[in-house]
Each structure stands twice: as C-alpha cells, then as structure tokens.
Amino acid sequence: QVEFVESGGGLVQPGGSLRLSCTAFGSTVDRDPLGWFRQAPGKEREGVACISGVDGSTGYGDSVKGRFTISRDNVKNAWYLQMNSLQLEDTAVYYCYVAGYWGKGTLVTVSS
C-alpha cells in the first residue's frame, strides 16, 4: 500500500507558476516511473508528465510541453511538477501516480 502527500495546488492568474509536490510513503519508488495526471471538469483524466525510474528521461503531454517540468528526488521519495505560463485550460485536479497507486489530487485553478 502506497500513500501520498500532495501539495502545491492553488489559485493562480494566467501566466503564473505553481510547483506541485508528491511524496510517497509505504514503498520506495526510486526505481519506478512516476507520473502526473490531471482531470478537468467534465473531461477525462489525461497524462501530463512522466519520468523514468531508470535514466530519468521524461515525457509530456502535447498541451504542456515547454511549460511544465517533472523532476524527482529519490532521497526524499518525492517527485514534482513545475508549471509555468499557466493557462485557463490548465485548471484541473492534478494527481500523482506510481505503480498503480493514485494520490488524492490537488486542485489547480487558473483564473484572472
């Protein structure tokens, strides 16, 4: 059983930045691929970013490429999502994910 502590969500104006954090407890995730997903109101959950547990390579959804950056800290058993140039369409609940386990989500609202 893996549990998570997620943080960093909130209200931000368009063009602003937020940094999401996710720390896993109950299992060491240093060798696992880690991910961030999001679900906007009325839409399906979609993948945002992922990072390999082998070589640290990353992947991003087309809508966030060049604006979001995923990173990990294996010492802290944590991973992060730096979100820059936020847009109205980025409003969603963001979930961290590892090995079949989901965080409870943190709400990001982009609004003027």
Coordinates of N, CA and C in Angstrom, one line a residue:
Q1 N 0.8 -1.2 0.0 CA 0.0 0.0 0.0 C 0.9 1.2 0.0
V2 N 0.6 2.1 -0.9 CA 1.4 3.4 -1.0 C 0.4 4.5 -0.7
E3 N 0.9 5.4 0.1 CA 0.1 6.6 0.4 C 0.9 7.8 0.0
F4 N 0.2 8.9 -0.2 CA 0.9 10.1 -0.8 C 0.5 11.3 0.0
V5 N 1.5 12.3 0.0 CA 1.2 13.6 0.5 C 1.4 14.5 -0.7
E6 N 0.4 15.1 -1.2 CA 0.4 16.1 -2.3 C 0.3 17.5 -1.8
S7 N 1.0 18.4 -2.5 CA 0.8 19.8 -2.1 C 1.2 20.7 -3.3
G8 N 0.9 22.0 -3.2 CA 1.3 22.9 -4.1 C 0.2 23.5 -5.0
G9 N -1.0 22.9 -4.9 CA -2.1 23.4 -5.7 C -2.6 24.7 -5.2
G10 N -3.4 25.4 -6.0 CA -4.0 26.7 -5.5 C -4.5 27.5 -6.7
L11 N -4.8 28.7 -6.4 CA -5.3 29.7 -7.4 C -4.2 30.5 -7.9
V12 N -4.1 30.7 -9.2 CA -3.0 31.4 -9.8 C -3.6 32.2 -11.1
Q13 N -3.1 33.3 -11.4 CA -3.5 34.0 -12.6 C -2.9 33.5 -13.8
P14 N -3.5 33.7 -15.0 CA -2.9 33.2 -16.2 C -1.5 33.8 -16.4
G15 N -0.6 32.9 -16.8 CA 0.8 33.3 -16.9 C 1.6 33.1 -15.7
G16 N 1.0 32.7 -14.6 CA 1.7 32.4 -13.4 C 2.3 31.0 -13.3
S17 N 2.9 30.7 -12.1 CA 3.5 29.5 -11.9 C 3.1 28.8 -10.6
L18 N 3.2 27.5 -10.6 CA 3.0 26.7 -9.4 C 3.9 25.5 -9.5
R19 N 4.2 25.0 -8.3 CA 5.0 23.8 -8.2 C 4.3 22.8 -7.3
L20 N 4.0 21.7 -7.9 CA 3.3 20.6 -7.2 C 4.3 19.6 -6.7
S21 N 4.0 19.1 -5.5 CA 4.9 18.1 -4.9 C 4.1 16.8 -4.5
C22 N 4.8 15.7 -4.6 CA 4.1 14.4 -4.2 C 5.2 13.6 -3.5
T23 N 4.9 13.2 -2.3 CA 5.8 12.4 -1.5 C 5.1 11.0 -1.2
A24 N 5.8 9.9 -1.5 CA 5.2 8.6 -1.3 C 5.7 8.0 0.0
F25 N 4.7 7.3 0.6 CA 5.0 6.6 1.9 C 4.5 5.2 1.8
G26 N 5.3 4.3 2.3 CA 4.9 2.9 2.3 C 5.6 2.1 1.3
S27 N 6.3 2.7 0.4 CA 7.1 2.0 -0.5 C 8.2 2.9 -1.1
T28 N 9.3 2.4 -1.4 CA 10.4 3.1 -2.1 C 10.1 3.2 -3.6
V29 N 10.1 4.3 -4.2 CA 9.8 4.5 -5.6 C 11.0 4.9 -6.4
D30 N 12.2 4.7 -5.9 CA 13.3 5.2 -6.7 C 13.5 4.5 -8.0
R31 N 13.0 3.3 -8.2 CA 13.2 2.6 -9.5 C 11.9 2.6 -10.3
D32 N 10.9 3.3 -9.9 CA 9.6 3.3 -10.6 C 9.4 4.5 -11.5
P33 N 8.8 4.3 -12.6 CA 8.4 5.5 -13.3 C 7.3 6.3 -12.5
L34 N 7.4 7.6 -12.5 CA 6.5 8.4 -11.8 C 5.7 9.3 -12.7
G35 N 4.5 9.7 -12.3 CA 3.7 10.5 -13.2 C 2.8 11.5 -12.6
W36 N 2.4 12.4 -13.4 CA 1.3 13.4 -13.0 C 0.2 13.3 -14.1
F37 N -1.0 13.2 -13.6 CA -2.2 13.2 -14.4 C -3.0 14.4 -14.0
R38 N -4.0 14.7 -14.8 CA -5.0 15.8 -14.4 C -6.3 15.4 -15.0
Q39 N -7.3 16.0 -14.3 CA -8.7 15.8 -14.8 C -9.4 17.2 -14.6
A40 N -9.8 17.7 -15.7 CA -10.5 19.0 -15.7 C -12.0 18.7 -15.6
P41 N -12.8 19.6 -15.2 CA -14.3 19.4 -15.0 C -14.9 19.0 -16.3
G42 N -15.6 17.9 -16.3 CA -16.3 17.4 -17.5 C -15.4 16.7 -18.5
K43 N -14.2 16.5 -18.1 CA -13.2 15.8 -19.1 C -12.7 14.5 -18.4
E44 N -12.1 13.7 -19.3 CA -11.4 12.5 -18.8 C -10.0 12.8 -18.2
R45 N -9.6 11.9 -17.4 CA -8.2 12.1 -16.8 C -7.2 11.9 -18.0
E46 N -6.2 12.8 -18.0 CA -5.2 12.7 -19.0 C -3.8 12.8 -18.4
G47 N -2.9 12.2 -19.1 CA -1.5 12.2 -18.7 C -0.9 13.6 -18.9
V48 N -0.1 14.0 -17.9 CA 0.5 15.3 -18.1 C 2.0 15.2 -18.3
A49 N 2.7 14.4 -17.4 CA 4.1 14.2 -17.5 C 4.5 12.9 -16.8
C50 N 5.6 12.4 -17.2 CA 6.2 11.2 -16.5 C 7.7 11.2 -16.6
I51 N 8.3 10.5 -15.6 CA 9.7 10.4 -15.5 C 10.2 9.0 -15.3
S52 N 11.1 8.6 -16.0 CA 11.6 7.2 -15.8 C 12.3 7.0 -14.5
G53 N 12.2 5.7 -14.1 CA 13.0 5.3 -12.9 C 14.4 4.8 -13.2
V54 N 14.6 4.7 -14.5 CA 15.9 4.1 -15.0 C 16.9 5.1 -15.3
D55 N 16.5 6.0 -16.2 CA 17.5 7.0 -16.7 C 17.1 8.5 -16.5
G56 N 15.9 8.6 -15.9 CA 15.4 10.0 -15.6 C 14.9 10.7 -16.9
S57 N 14.7 9.9 -17.9 CA 14.1 10.5 -19.1 C 12.6 10.9 -18.8
T58 N 12.2 11.9 -19.5 CA 10.8 12.5 -19.2 C 10.0 12.5 -20.5
G59 N 8.7 12.6 -20.3 CA 7.7 12.7 -21.3 C 6.6 13.6 -20.9
Y60 N 6.0 14.3 -21.9 CA 5.0 15.3 -21.6 C 3.8 15.3 -22.5
G61 N 2.7 15.6 -22.0 CA 1.5 15.8 -22.9 C 1.7 17.0 -23.8
D62 N 1.1 16.9 -25.0 CA 1.4 18.0 -26.0 C 1.0 19.4 -25.5
S63 N -0.1 19.4 -24.7 CA -0.6 20.7 -24.2 C 0.3 21.4 -23.2
V64 N 1.3 20.6 -22.6 CA 2.1 21.2 -21.6 C 3.6 21.3 -21.9
K65 N 3.9 20.7 -23.1 CA 5.3 20.7 -23.5 C 5.9 22.1 -23.5
G66 N 7.1 22.3 -23.0 CA 7.7 23.6 -22.9 C 7.3 24.5 -21.8
R67 N 6.3 24.1 -21.1 CA 5.8 24.9 -20.0 C 5.9 24.2 -18.6
F68 N 5.8 22.9 -18.6 CA 5.8 22.1 -17.4 C 7.1 21.3 -17.4
T69 N 7.6 21.0 -16.2 CA 8.8 20.2 -16.0 C 8.6 19.3 -14.8
I70 N 8.8 18.0 -15.1 CA 8.7 17.0 -14.0 C 10.1 16.6 -13.5
S71 N 10.2 16.4 -12.2 CA 11.5 16.1 -11.7 C 11.3 15.1 -10.5
R72 N 12.4 14.5 -10.0 CA 12.2 13.6 -8.9 C 13.4 13.7 -7.9
D73 N 13.1 13.3 -6.7 CA 14.2 13.3 -5.7 C 14.1 11.9 -5.0
N74 N 14.9 11.0 -5.4 CA 14.8 9.7 -4.9 C 15.2 9.6 -3.4
V75 N 16.0 10.5 -2.9 CA 16.3 10.5 -1.5 C 15.0 10.8 -0.7
K76 N 14.2 11.7 -1.1 CA 13.0 12.1 -0.4 C 11.8 11.3 -0.8
N77 N 12.0 10.4 -1.8 CA 10.9 9.6 -2.3 C 9.8 10.5 -2.8
A78 N 10.2 11.5 -3.6 CA 9.2 12.5 -4.0 C 9.4 12.9 -5.5
W79 N 8.4 13.4 -6.0 CA 8.5 14.0 -7.4 C 7.7 15.3 -7.4
Y80 N 8.0 16.0 -8.5 CA 7.5 17.4 -8.5 C 7.0 17.7 -10.0
L81 N 6.2 18.7 -10.0 CA 5.7 19.3 -11.3 C 5.8 20.8 -11.3
Q82 N 6.8 21.3 -12.0 CA 6.9 22.8 -12.1 C 6.1 23.2 -13.3
M83 N 5.1 24.1 -13.0 CA 4.2 24.5 -14.0 C 4.4 26.0 -14.2
N84 N 4.8 26.4 -15.4 CA 5.0 27.8 -15.8 C 4.0 28.2 -16.9
S85 N 3.9 29.5 -17.1 CA 3.0 30.0 -18.1 C 1.6 29.3 -18.1
L86 N 1.1 29.3 -16.9 CA -0.2 28.6 -16.7 C -1.3 29.3 -17.5
Q87 N -2.2 28.5 -18.1 CA -3.3 28.9 -18.9 C -4.6 28.5 -18.2
L88 N -5.7 29.2 -18.7 CA -7.0 28.8 -18.1 C -7.3 27.3 -18.3
E89 N -6.9 26.8 -19.4 CA -7.1 25.4 -19.7 C -6.4 24.4 -18.8
D90 N -5.4 24.9 -18.0 CA -4.7 24.0 -17.1 C -5.5 23.8 -15.8
T91 N -6.6 24.5 -15.6 CA -7.4 24.3 -14.5 C -7.9 22.8 -14.4
A92 N -7.5 22.1 -13.3 CA -7.9 20.7 -13.1 C -7.4 20.3 -11.8
V93 N -7.9 19.1 -11.4 CA -7.3 18.4 -10.3 C -6.1 17.6 -10.8
Y94 N -5.0 17.7 -10.1 CA -3.8 17.1 -10.5 C -3.5 15.9 -9.6
Y95 N -3.2 14.7 -10.2 CA -2.9 13.5 -9.4 C -1.5 13.0 -9.6
C96 N -0.9 12.6 -8.6 CA 0.4 11.9 -8.8 C 0.1 10.4 -8.8
Y97 N 1.0 9.7 -9.5 CA 0.8 8.3 -9.8 C 2.1 7.5 -9.7
V98 N 2.0 6.3 -9.1 CA 3.2 5.4 -9.2 C 2.7 4.0 -9.0
A99 N 3.1 3.1 -9.9 CA 2.9 1.7 -9.7 C 1.5 1.3 -9.4
G100 N 0.5 1.9 -10.1 CA -0.9 1.5 -9.9 C -1.6 2.3 -8.7
Y101 N -0.8 3.1 -8.1 CA -1.4 3.9 -7.0 C -1.6 5.4 -7.3
W102 N -2.7 5.9 -6.9 CA -3.0 7.3 -7.2 C -3.1 8.1 -5.9
G103 N -2.6 9.4 -6.1 CA -2.8 10.3 -5.0 C -4.2 10.8 -5.0
K104 N -4.6 11.5 -4.0 CA -6.0 12.0 -3.9 C -6.2 13.2 -4.7
G105 N -5.2 13.9 -5.2 CA -5.3 15.0 -6.1 C -5.2 16.3 -5.4
T106 N -4.7 17.3 -6.1 CA -4.6 18.7 -5.6 C -5.2 19.6 -6.7
L107 N -6.0 20.5 -6.3 CA -6.7 21.4 -7.3 C -5.8 22.6 -7.7
V108 N -5.7 22.7 -9.0 CA -5.1 23.9 -9.6 C -6.1 24.7 -10.3
T109 N -6.3 26.0 -10.0 CA -7.3 26.8 -10.6 C -6.5 28.0 -11.2
V110 N -6.7 28.2 -12.5 CA -6.1 29.3 -13.2 C -7.2 30.3 -13.6
S111 N -7.1 31.4 -13.0 CA -8.2 32.4 -13.2 C -7.7 33.8 -13.0
S112 N -8.3 34.7 -13.8 CA -8.0 36.1 -13.6 C -9.0 36.8 -12.7

